C-alpha cells in the first residue's frame, strides 16, 4: 500500500516538474514590427456587426463605408506625393471580447492592415489591444468611452490606441455642470444603463461632478421596456431633473413613460440619445424639456460646413438621418487619412505617430485635437428637444 | 399611499403579461414535461406579426390580436411537430437542448431578417390616462388586465369543460394510460401547444401596444421570468400560473421601488431557487410521490 | 503492482503524445507558420476544451444537467483579474489560481447542495439562475469595476501554460472517470434510485462531480482572464454557458475524445464563418436542432479513443 502511494506521488511530482519546466522555458512568441503599406492602403474594421451592439456597429459600418467611398472617388489618400486608394477589410467581432481579439489578430497578421477603425464598445476594444500593440498597428475607436481605455495600468498612454469620441468623465461632468448651472437643478435622480460601461461610467462621472444632491440612483438593463416602477419611485423624491445616460432605445421609452406618469422635469442624457429615433420612440409631445450632451449637433451642423456636407451625403446614400455613431466612424477614417498625409507614409507605425499629432482637425463631430492621452478633445454641445425637434443648442466651454 | 397603489397597478400590469406567458409554459410542461424555451420567442413572433399587420395591412387592434393568436398557435404546432415530436421518447436533456436550439433559431432568424434594432410598435389604440384619486391608470393597462383575465377564464373553461380539455388533463397525469383509453396523443399535444402559443401571441401584441417597442430579443428575459412564475404557481395548474405571473410582476415592481433595480432579475432567480427548495410543487401544485 | 506497471505503459504513451504536441506547436511558431491569429484560435480552443471537459463530467458522466458553467468561469476570471492587478508577478498569478479554485468550490457547494436534488429540467433552470445571480452580483460590485469590466490584466497565461494546464486537467478528469468514483457517478446517472438502494450516497457523489466541474471552469476562467487581458460580466452570461453545452453535446455527451474533437471543429467553424454575421448563429441553431433530432448522441456518442484498445488491437493482429 505504502509503496503504491509513494509511486503515485513520485509520478505526480515528476509530471508537475516537467510541466513546470515546459511552461517556464522560453518558448517562441508571435510578434511583428508593424505593417508597411503596399499598393493600396488597407484599413481594417473590427466591428460589432452581430450580437448585442449590432445596431451601433452597423451604423458605424455605414459611416466608414461612406468615408472610404468618398476618399476613393477623389483618387485616394496622398502618401508623399503619390495617391493611393483605400481598401476596406471588414470583420465582425460579434460583440464578444475573445472574437475581437481573434479578429484583431487576423487583421494585423493575415490581412496586414495599416490601421484599424473600431470596435464600438470598450470591452471589445481592450481585448484587441495586446494583438495590435504586438503588431504595431494603431486603432481609432469611434465610440469606446471608458476613461482608462487609452491608458496602460501604469497611467502611461497606450501607444496604438486612439478614440474619436468623448470619454465618460468629460461628458458626465459636462452634464453635471449643465444641470446645476444652466437648469438650476438642485436635486437630481440618476437612472443609468447598467449593462455596459457607458451608462455606469457617465453616471459615476456625473455624481462626482454634480454639486447638488443626488436624490435617487437606480439602474436598468439594455432591452428593458418597463420603467414605470422606477419612475413612480422618483415621483415622491422631489426632483428637479433626471439624468439618464444610456442609448436611445431605452431612453426613448423612459422619456415616454416619465411624461405619461406626470413627471415633467427636465430629462438630461448623453450622446447615446442623439438620434432622431429617440423622438419617434418617445412620441413628439413627450420629447420636450429633454437635453443631451453631444459632439454632433444638427443645429451646429447647419453652421458647420463639413457636417452639413456629411449629413446630406449620408441621407442620399442611405436614405435616413445620420446617427451620431456614423458621424464618429466617418471622422475616425478621416483622422487616419490626416495622419497618413501628415507623416507622408502609410506604414502602420507611422500612422500611429501621425495620429498623436492631430490638431484642430475639421471633423464632422467638431474640431478635434488628440491630446496626450490619445483622447479626442472637441467642443461639447447640449441640445434641447422640444416636441421632438431640436430647438436649441448650447455650447459648453 | 398613492405611490403604493400606483406601484401595485404597475406590478399588476407587468404581471398580467407574465401570467399569460406562464400559462403556455405550464400547459406544455404539464403535458410533455418539457420546458419550452422557445415559448418566449413565440411571444416575440406575435409582437412582430402585430407590428407587420398593423403597419402594412392596416388591421385594427382586435383583428391584429386575434390574427396573432391564430398565427402563433400555428407556429407552436409546427415547432412541436418538427422539433419536439421526434424526441418524445428521448432523454430530457436532448429535448431541452432542442428547445434551446429552436429558441436561438427564432431569435437569430428574426434578428437576421429584420435587424436587431428595436422597432416602434404603432399606437393603434390612443392612450387615455385615468386619474383615480391620484393614482394613474391608462386605458391600455386596463385593456391588458381585462384581456388577460378573460383569456385565462376561457382557458380554464376549455380545460375543465371540454372533451379536449379532459384529454389534456389525462395525458398530463399518465400518457400511457390515456392512450389506452383512446386519447389521440398527437392531437392532444398539438392542441396544447396551439393553445399555449396563442396565449403567447396575444401577450406579444398587447406588450407591443403597451410599450410601443419590440425587438428580436424581447422574449428572452420575460420568458424565463414567466417560467419562474409558472413554477411558483404550480406547474400544471392554470390558476397557479396566473397567480404566479401576478406575484412575480408585483415582486419585480417592489424590488425596483425600493431602489434595488440593479438586482431585479437576480431576485426572480432567487425566488425560483427558494421555491424549488421549500415547495417544489408550487402554490397550487400537488405533491406526487415517485414510485419505484 | 502489475496493474500499475500495465497502466504505466498507457500513461507514458499519453505523456509522449502531449509532449510531442507541445514541441510541434513551439516549432511551428518559431518557423513562423503559426502567427498570433492562429495562436489565438488555438488557445481559445484549449480553454474551451477545459470548460467542456468539466461540463461533460457534470452532464455526461454524472447526468446532472447544469446550465451554470459560465458562473464558475466568471469566479475564476475575476479572482485572477483582481489579484494579479494587485500583485503583478507570476507568483501572484498562481496564487489567484488557487484562490479562484477555492471560491469556486465554495460557490459550487452553495449552489449544488440545495439544487442537486432537483431533477432534469428544473436543475437546468436553477443552475442557469444561479449563474445569472453570480453574474449580476459581479456586475454590481465595486471591486470588479462593474459593467465596465477589467482590462490591462497582466498576461501570465502564455500558450505553454494554457497547453500544460489543459493536459493536466484532462488527465485528472479522465482518471477520475476511470476510477471507482467515476463508476459510482455513472451508476448514479443510469439509475439514481437503484444506486441509492445499493447504499451509495448519491448526493455526495453528485456534489463531488459538480464541484470538480466547477473547479475546472474556474481554472479555465483564470486562464481566459490572463490570456485575453480583458473581461466583462457580459462575457459570462447564459449564451456562454450554452456555447460550452453545444461543444459537449456535439462531441457526444459522455465522450472526452468527442469533446476535444467538437471543440476543435467549432473553433475552426467559428473562424471560417466569421463573415456571416447573424446568419452564423442561425446556422448553428438549425444545426443544433437537426443534430438533436437525428443524432442526439453527438458526433462520437460515448466512444472514447483509448491507447489500451489500440495496443490490444495490435497485439491481437500480430498473434
mmCIF file of N, CA and C in Angstrom, chain A residues 171-271:
data_model
loop_
_atom_site.group_PDB
_atom_site.id
_atom_site.type_symbol
_atom_site.label_atom_id
_atom_site.label_comp_id
_atom_site.label_asym_id
_atom_site.label_seq_id
_atom_site.Cartn_x
_atom_site.Cartn_y
_atom_site.Cartn_z
ATOM 1 N N UNK A 171 -17.860 63.870 -20.551
ATOM 2 C CA UNK A 171 -19.267 64.050 -20.865
ATOM 3 C C UNK A 171 -20.124 64.102 -19.603
ATOM 4 N N UNK A 172 -19.818 63.215 -18.668
ATOM 5 C CA UNK A 172 -20.618 63.172 -17.443
ATOM 6 C C UNK A 172 -20.509 64.463 -16.652
ATOM 7 N N UNK A 173 -19.267 64.981 -16.534
ATOM 8 C CA UNK A 173 -19.119 66.201 -15.736
ATOM 9 C C UNK A 173 -19.728 67.399 -16.443
ATOM 10 N N UNK A 174 -19.699 67.411 -17.776
ATOM 11 C CA UNK A 174 -20.361 68.497 -18.509
ATOM 12 C C UNK A 174 -21.849 68.492 -18.224
ATOM 13 N N UNK A 175 -22.452 67.303 -18.235
ATOM 14 C CA UNK A 175 -23.884 67.212 -17.945
ATOM 15 C C UNK A 175 -24.164 67.711 -16.541
ATOM 16 N N UNK A 176 -23.269 67.371 -15.592
ATOM 17 C CA UNK A 176 -23.475 67.802 -14.214
ATOM 18 C C UNK A 176 -23.444 69.333 -14.126
ATOM 19 N N UNK A 177 -22.458 69.916 -14.818
ATOM 20 C CA UNK A 177 -22.344 71.383 -14.831
ATOM 21 C C UNK A 177 -23.599 72.005 -15.411
ATOM 22 N N UNK A 178 -24.050 71.450 -16.536
ATOM 23 C CA UNK A 178 -25.230 71.973 -17.220
ATOM 24 C C UNK A 178 -26.445 71.889 -16.308
ATOM 25 N N UNK A 179 -26.622 70.732 -15.652
ATOM 26 C CA UNK A 179 -27.794 70.545 -14.795
ATOM 27 C C UNK A 179 -27.806 71.570 -13.675
ATOM 28 N N UNK A 180 -26.632 71.772 -13.061
ATOM 29 C CA UNK A 180 -26.586 72.658 -11.891
ATOM 30 C C UNK A 180 -26.637 74.122 -12.281
ATOM 31 N N UNK A 181 -25.827 74.479 -13.291
ATOM 32 C CA UNK A 181 -25.695 75.895 -13.644
ATOM 33 C C UNK A 181 -26.789 76.380 -14.580
ATOM 34 N N UNK A 182 -27.012 75.647 -15.672
ATOM 35 C CA UNK A 182 -27.977 76.139 -16.654
ATOM 36 C C UNK A 182 -29.419 75.833 -16.271
ATOM 37 N N UNK A 183 -29.673 74.599 -15.792
ATOM 38 C CA UNK A 183 -31.048 74.233 -15.478
ATOM 39 C C UNK A 183 -31.399 74.526 -14.032
ATOM 40 N N UNK A 184 -30.400 74.926 -13.249
ATOM 41 C CA UNK A 184 -30.619 75.252 -11.843
ATOM 42 C C UNK A 184 -31.304 74.102 -11.096
ATOM 43 N N UNK A 185 -30.894 72.887 -11.404
ATOM 44 C CA UNK A 185 -31.484 71.736 -10.725
ATOM 45 C C UNK A 185 -30.674 71.425 -9.479
ATOM 46 N N UNK A 186 -31.356 71.420 -8.308
ATOM 47 C CA UNK A 186 -30.615 71.182 -7.074
ATOM 48 C C UNK A 186 -30.699 69.735 -6.624
ATOM 49 N N UNK A 187 -31.753 69.034 -7.090
ATOM 50 C CA UNK A 187 -31.898 67.622 -6.730
ATOM 51 C C UNK A 187 -32.127 66.829 -8.004
ATOM 52 N N UNK A 188 -31.274 65.829 -8.215
ATOM 53 C CA UNK A 188 -31.356 65.057 -9.460
ATOM 54 C C UNK A 188 -31.465 63.573 -9.148
ATOM 55 N N UNK A 189 -32.310 62.876 -9.911
ATOM 56 C CA UNK A 189 -32.357 61.422 -9.808
ATOM 57 C C UNK A 189 -31.567 60.854 -10.985
ATOM 58 N N UNK A 190 -30.739 59.860 -10.722
ATOM 59 C CA UNK A 190 -29.917 59.276 -11.779
ATOM 60 C C UNK A 190 -30.476 57.905 -12.153
ATOM 61 N N UNK A 191 -30.709 57.699 -13.441
ATOM 62 C CA UNK A 191 -31.222 56.414 -13.907
ATOM 63 C C UNK A 191 -30.303 55.948 -15.032
ATOM 64 N N UNK A 192 -29.398 55.010 -14.718
ATOM 65 C CA UNK A 192 -28.326 54.674 -15.666
ATOM 66 C C UNK A 192 -28.465 53.270 -16.242
ATOM 67 N N UNK A 193 -27.893 53.102 -17.437
ATOM 68 C CA UNK A 193 -27.863 51.809 -18.109
ATOM 69 C C UNK A 193 -26.761 50.965 -17.492
ATOM 70 N N UNK A 194 -27.161 49.890 -16.824
ATOM 71 C CA UNK A 194 -26.222 49.083 -16.064
ATOM 72 C C UNK A 194 -25.575 47.980 -16.898
ATOM 73 N N UNK A 195 -25.938 47.856 -18.191
ATOM 74 C CA UNK A 195 -25.407 46.712 -18.918
ATOM 75 C C UNK A 195 -24.094 47.002 -19.624
ATOM 76 N N UNK A 196 -23.609 48.254 -19.570
ATOM 77 C CA UNK A 196 -22.305 48.495 -20.188
ATOM 78 C C UNK A 196 -21.609 49.606 -19.443
ATOM 79 N N UNK A 197 -20.345 49.818 -19.771
ATOM 80 C CA UNK A 197 -19.577 50.823 -19.045
ATOM 81 C C UNK A 197 -20.026 52.228 -19.405
ATOM 82 N N UNK A 198 -20.723 52.367 -20.541
ATOM 83 C CA UNK A 198 -21.153 53.692 -20.990
ATOM 84 C C UNK A 198 -22.059 54.336 -19.951
ATOM 85 N N UNK A 199 -23.163 53.671 -19.624
ATOM 86 C CA UNK A 199 -24.116 54.235 -18.676
ATOM 87 C C UNK A 199 -23.519 54.405 -17.292
ATOM 88 N N UNK A 200 -22.849 53.370 -16.799
ATOM 89 C CA UNK A 200 -22.343 53.454 -15.432
ATOM 90 C C UNK A 200 -21.183 54.445 -15.342
ATOM 91 N N UNK A 201 -20.339 54.499 -16.381
ATOM 92 C CA UNK A 201 -19.230 55.447 -16.373
ATOM 93 C C UNK A 201 -19.734 56.885 -16.331
ATOM 94 N N UNK A 202 -20.737 57.177 -17.170
ATOM 95 C CA UNK A 202 -21.297 58.524 -17.198
ATOM 96 C C UNK A 202 -21.959 58.857 -15.864
ATOM 97 N N UNK A 203 -22.710 57.884 -15.305
ATOM 98 C CA UNK A 203 -23.381 58.144 -14.034
ATOM 99 C C UNK A 203 -22.352 58.443 -12.952
ATOM 100 N N UNK A 204 -21.259 57.675 -12.950
ATOM 101 C CA UNK A 204 -20.217 57.890 -11.938
ATOM 102 C C UNK A 204 -19.621 59.281 -12.082
ATOM 103 N N UNK A 205 -19.306 59.648 -13.326
ATOM 104 C CA UNK A 205 -18.704 60.965 -13.567
ATOM 105 C C UNK A 205 -19.674 62.072 -13.172
ATOM 106 N N UNK A 206 -20.949 61.890 -13.503
ATOM 107 C CA UNK A 206 -21.961 62.892 -13.166
ATOM 108 C C UNK A 206 -22.032 63.088 -11.662
ATOM 109 N N UNK A 207 -22.139 61.941 -10.948
ATOM 110 C CA UNK A 207 -22.306 62.042 -9.495
ATOM 111 C C UNK A 207 -21.108 62.724 -8.860
ATOM 112 N N UNK A 208 -19.921 62.463 -9.410
ATOM 113 C CA UNK A 208 -18.727 63.050 -8.809
ATOM 114 C C UNK A 208 -18.710 64.553 -9.017
ATOM 115 N N UNK A 209 -19.128 64.981 -10.225
ATOM 116 C CA UNK A 209 -19.003 66.409 -10.557
ATOM 117 C C UNK A 209 -20.203 67.226 -10.114
ATOM 118 N N UNK A 210 -21.317 66.586 -9.817
ATOM 119 C CA UNK A 210 -22.539 67.335 -9.554
ATOM 120 C C UNK A 210 -22.500 67.990 -8.186
ATOM 121 N N UNK A 211 -22.864 69.270 -8.143
ATOM 122 C CA UNK A 211 -22.745 69.989 -6.873
ATOM 123 C C UNK A 211 -23.999 69.902 -6.027
ATOM 124 N N UNK A 212 -25.108 69.465 -6.623
ATOM 125 C CA UNK A 212 -26.357 69.401 -5.859
ATOM 126 C C UNK A 212 -26.498 68.059 -5.177
ATOM 127 N N UNK A 213 -27.743 67.692 -4.874
ATOM 128 C CA UNK A 213 -27.976 66.445 -4.169
ATOM 129 C C UNK A 213 -28.492 65.375 -5.124
ATOM 130 N N UNK A 214 -27.926 64.181 -5.018
ATOM 131 C CA UNK A 214 -28.428 63.060 -5.816
ATOM 132 C C UNK A 214 -29.578 62.447 -5.023
ATOM 133 N N UNK A 215 -30.813 62.706 -5.483
ATOM 134 C CA UNK A 215 -31.966 62.285 -4.697
ATOM 135 C C UNK A 215 -32.200 60.782 -4.789
ATOM 136 N N UNK A 216 -31.853 60.176 -5.896
ATOM 137 C CA UNK A 216 -32.079 58.735 -6.059
ATOM 138 C C UNK A 216 -31.157 58.244 -7.159
ATOM 139 N N UNK A 217 -30.789 56.965 -7.089
ATOM 140 C CA UNK A 217 -29.918 56.410 -8.117
ATOM 141 C C UNK A 217 -30.360 54.993 -8.429
ATOM 142 N N UNK A 218 -30.862 54.785 -9.639
ATOM 143 C CA UNK A 218 -31.338 53.453 -9.995
ATOM 144 C C UNK A 218 -30.737 53.044 -11.334
ATOM 145 N N UNK A 219 -30.908 51.755 -11.672
ATOM 146 C CA UNK A 219 -30.319 51.233 -12.893
ATOM 147 C C UNK A 219 -31.328 50.464 -13.712
ATOM 148 N N UNK A 220 -31.056 50.370 -15.021
ATOM 149 C CA UNK A 220 -31.864 49.499 -15.859
ATOM 150 C C UNK A 220 -30.920 48.717 -16.761
ATOM 151 N N UNK A 221 -31.487 47.705 -17.420
ATOM 152 C CA UNK A 221 -30.704 46.871 -18.322
ATOM 153 C C UNK A 221 -31.072 47.189 -19.751
ATOM 154 N N UNK A 222 -30.118 46.976 -20.640
ATOM 155 C CA UNK A 222 -30.425 47.095 -22.062
ATOM 156 C C UNK A 222 -31.528 46.103 -22.411
ATOM 157 N N UNK A 223 -32.534 46.541 -23.151
ATOM 158 C CA UNK A 223 -33.622 45.640 -23.503
ATOM 159 C C UNK A 223 -34.833 45.793 -22.596
ATOM 160 N N UNK A 224 -34.682 46.452 -21.458
ATOM 161 C CA UNK A 224 -35.826 46.664 -20.560
ATOM 162 C C UNK A 224 -36.867 47.532 -21.236
ATOM 163 N N UNK A 225 -38.134 47.259 -20.941
ATOM 164 C CA UNK A 225 -39.178 48.067 -21.538
ATOM 165 C C UNK A 225 -40.066 48.745 -20.497
ATOM 166 N N UNK A 226 -40.032 48.262 -19.279
ATOM 167 C CA UNK A 226 -40.952 48.808 -18.289
ATOM 168 C C UNK A 226 -40.183 49.587 -17.221
ATOM 169 N N UNK A 227 -40.336 50.902 -17.232
ATOM 170 C CA UNK A 227 -39.637 51.719 -16.242
ATOM 171 C C UNK A 227 -40.610 52.364 -15.266
ATOM 172 N N UNK A 228 -41.878 51.954 -15.348
ATOM 173 C CA UNK A 228 -42.900 52.612 -14.531
ATOM 174 C C UNK A 228 -42.608 52.530 -13.045
ATOM 175 N N UNK A 229 -42.152 51.359 -12.593
ATOM 176 C CA UNK A 229 -41.930 51.214 -11.160
ATOM 177 C C UNK A 229 -40.865 52.199 -10.682
ATOM 178 N N UNK A 230 -39.749 52.266 -11.447
ATOM 179 C CA UNK A 230 -38.668 53.170 -11.035
ATOM 180 C C UNK A 230 -39.136 54.621 -11.093
ATOM 181 N N UNK A 231 -39.843 54.985 -12.187
ATOM 182 C CA UNK A 231 -40.267 56.381 -12.331
ATOM 183 C C UNK A 231 -41.255 56.754 -11.235
ATOM 184 N N UNK A 232 -42.150 55.827 -10.892
ATOM 185 C CA UNK A 232 -43.083 56.118 -9.803
ATOM 186 C C UNK A 232 -42.323 56.361 -8.506
ATOM 187 N N UNK A 233 -41.231 55.606 -8.303
ATOM 188 C CA UNK A 233 -40.486 55.805 -7.064
ATOM 189 C C UNK A 233 -39.770 57.141 -7.057
ATOM 190 N N UNK A 234 -39.502 57.709 -8.239
ATOM 191 C CA UNK A 234 -38.851 59.018 -8.285
ATOM 192 C C UNK A 234 -39.822 60.125 -7.924
ATOM 193 N N UNK A 235 -41.113 59.834 -8.136
ATOM 194 C CA UNK A 235 -42.092 60.916 -8.053
ATOM 195 C C UNK A 235 -42.150 61.589 -6.696
ATOM 196 N N UNK A 236 -42.022 60.812 -5.636
ATOM 197 C CA UNK A 236 -42.150 61.491 -4.346
ATOM 198 C C UNK A 236 -40.795 61.858 -3.764
ATOM 199 N N UNK A 237 -39.755 61.960 -4.642
ATOM 200 C CA UNK A 237 -38.442 62.328 -4.116
ATOM 201 C C UNK A 237 -38.139 63.786 -4.391
ATOM 202 N N UNK A 238 -39.104 64.551 -4.887
ATOM 203 C CA UNK A 238 -38.945 65.994 -5.122
ATOM 204 C C UNK A 238 -37.715 66.293 -5.977
ATOM 205 N N UNK A 239 -37.710 65.790 -7.164
ATOM 206 C CA UNK A 239 -36.534 66.010 -8.004
ATOM 207 C C UNK A 239 -36.743 67.184 -8.957
ATOM 208 N N UNK A 240 -35.620 67.809 -9.332
ATOM 209 C CA UNK A 240 -35.678 68.911 -10.281
ATOM 210 C C UNK A 240 -35.308 68.445 -11.686
ATOM 211 N N UNK A 241 -34.670 67.274 -11.767
ATOM 212 C CA UNK A 241 -34.284 66.773 -13.087
ATOM 213 C C UNK A 241 -33.925 65.288 -12.966
ATOM 214 N N UNK A 242 -33.914 64.622 -14.092
ATOM 215 C CA UNK A 242 -33.473 63.221 -14.130
ATOM 216 C C UNK A 242 -32.269 63.142 -15.062
ATOM 217 N N UNK A 243 -31.174 62.504 -14.611
ATOM 218 C CA UNK A 243 -30.046 62.283 -15.508
ATOM 219 C C UNK A 243 -30.095 60.835 -15.955
ATOM 220 N N UNK A 244 -30.267 60.613 -17.255
ATOM 221 C CA UNK A 244 -30.466 59.245 -17.738
ATOM 222 C C UNK A 244 -29.473 58.917 -18.849
ATOM 223 N N UNK A 245 -28.261 58.480 -18.493
ATOM 224 C CA UNK A 245 -27.305 58.123 -19.544
ATOM 225 C C UNK A 245 -27.573 56.725 -20.065
ATOM 226 N N UNK A 246 -27.657 56.622 -21.379
ATOM 227 C CA UNK A 246 -27.932 55.314 -21.959
ATOM 228 C C UNK A 246 -28.127 55.496 -23.444
ATOM 229 N N UNK A 247 -28.722 54.500 -24.104
ATOM 230 C CA UNK A 247 -28.930 54.580 -25.542
ATOM 231 C C UNK A 247 -30.398 54.841 -25.876
ATOM 232 N N UNK A 248 -30.620 55.360 -27.093
ATOM 233 C CA UNK A 248 -31.937 55.908 -27.398
ATOM 234 C C UNK A 248 -33.078 54.903 -27.287
ATOM 235 N N UNK A 249 -32.813 53.604 -27.525
ATOM 236 C CA UNK A 249 -33.932 52.661 -27.486
ATOM 237 C C UNK A 249 -34.567 52.584 -26.112
ATOM 238 N N UNK A 250 -33.727 52.665 -25.052
ATOM 239 C CA UNK A 250 -34.322 52.628 -23.721
ATOM 240 C C UNK A 250 -34.697 54.021 -23.245
ATOM 241 N N UNK A 251 -33.855 55.025 -23.538
ATOM 242 C CA UNK A 251 -34.134 56.383 -23.061
ATOM 243 C C UNK A 251 -35.428 56.894 -23.679
ATOM 244 N N UNK A 252 -35.687 56.509 -24.947
ATOM 245 C CA UNK A 252 -36.940 56.926 -25.574
ATOM 246 C C UNK A 252 -38.128 56.464 -24.753
ATOM 247 N N UNK A 253 -38.068 55.207 -24.310
ATOM 248 C CA UNK A 253 -39.161 54.670 -23.508
ATOM 249 C C UNK A 253 -39.237 55.359 -22.154
ATOM 250 N N UNK A 254 -38.043 55.652 -21.581
ATOM 251 C CA UNK A 254 -38.037 56.319 -20.280
ATOM 252 C C UNK A 254 -38.707 57.681 -20.397
ATOM 253 N N UNK A 255 -38.350 58.416 -21.440
ATOM 254 C CA UNK A 255 -38.958 59.750 -21.625
ATOM 255 C C UNK A 255 -40.462 59.612 -21.747
ATOM 256 N N UNK A 256 -40.893 58.659 -22.578
ATOM 257 C CA UNK A 256 -42.326 58.481 -22.803
ATOM 258 C C UNK A 256 -43.039 58.157 -21.501
ATOM 259 N N UNK A 257 -42.518 57.156 -20.775
ATOM 260 C CA UNK A 257 -43.213 56.719 -19.560
ATOM 261 C C UNK A 257 -43.143 57.764 -18.465
ATOM 262 N N UNK A 258 -42.045 58.536 -18.439
ATOM 263 C CA UNK A 258 -41.948 59.584 -17.423
ATOM 264 C C UNK A 258 -43.025 60.638 -17.647
ATOM 265 N N UNK A 259 -43.138 61.085 -18.906
ATOM 266 C CA UNK A 259 -44.146 62.115 -19.184
ATOM 267 C C UNK A 259 -45.534 61.589 -18.911
ATOM 268 N N UNK A 260 -45.774 60.316 -19.244
ATOM 269 C CA UNK A 260 -47.106 59.768 -19.007
ATOM 270 C C UNK A 260 -47.385 59.619 -17.535
ATOM 271 N N UNK A 261 -46.331 59.446 -16.744
ATOM 272 C CA UNK A 261 -46.535 59.327 -15.302
ATOM 273 C C UNK A 261 -46.698 60.688 -14.665
ATOM 274 N N UNK A 262 -46.583 61.727 -15.476
ATOM 275 C CA UNK A 262 -46.754 63.067 -14.928
ATOM 276 C C UNK A 262 -45.465 63.681 -14.443
ATOM 277 N N UNK A 263 -44.324 63.098 -14.838
ATOM 278 C CA UNK A 263 -43.038 63.682 -14.444
ATOM 279 C C UNK A 263 -42.604 64.604 -15.562
ATOM 280 N N UNK A 264 -42.656 65.915 -15.319
ATOM 281 C CA UNK A 264 -42.367 66.860 -16.388
ATOM 282 C C UNK A 264 -41.058 67.592 -16.222
ATOM 283 N N UNK A 265 -40.228 67.178 -15.250
ATOM 284 C CA UNK A 265 -38.948 67.859 -15.038
ATOM 285 C C UNK A 265 -38.016 67.551 -16.203
ATOM 286 N N UNK A 266 -36.952 68.354 -16.373
ATOM 287 C CA UNK A 266 -36.027 68.096 -17.478
ATOM 288 C C UNK A 266 -35.390 66.719 -17.363
ATOM 289 N N UNK A 267 -35.232 66.102 -18.512
ATOM 290 C CA UNK A 267 -34.523 64.820 -18.559
ATOM 291 C C UNK A 267 -33.242 65.064 -19.338
ATOM 292 N N UNK A 268 -32.089 64.815 -18.676
ATOM 293 C CA UNK A 268 -30.798 65.079 -19.312
ATOM 294 C C UNK A 268 -30.137 63.760 -19.662
ATOM 295 N N UNK A 269 -29.505 63.702 -20.817
ATOM 296 C CA UNK A 269 -28.851 62.455 -21.206
ATOM 297 C C UNK A 269 -27.517 62.707 -21.862
ATOM 298 N N UNK A 270 -27.098 61.768 -22.708
ATOM 299 C CA UNK A 270 -25.766 61.834 -23.303
ATOM 300 C C UNK A 270 -25.870 61.534 -24.790
ATOM 301 N N UNK A 271 -24.711 61.385 -25.450
ATOM 302 C CA UNK A 271 -24.767 61.300 -26.907
ATOM 303 C C UNK A 271 -25.382 59.999 -27.423
#
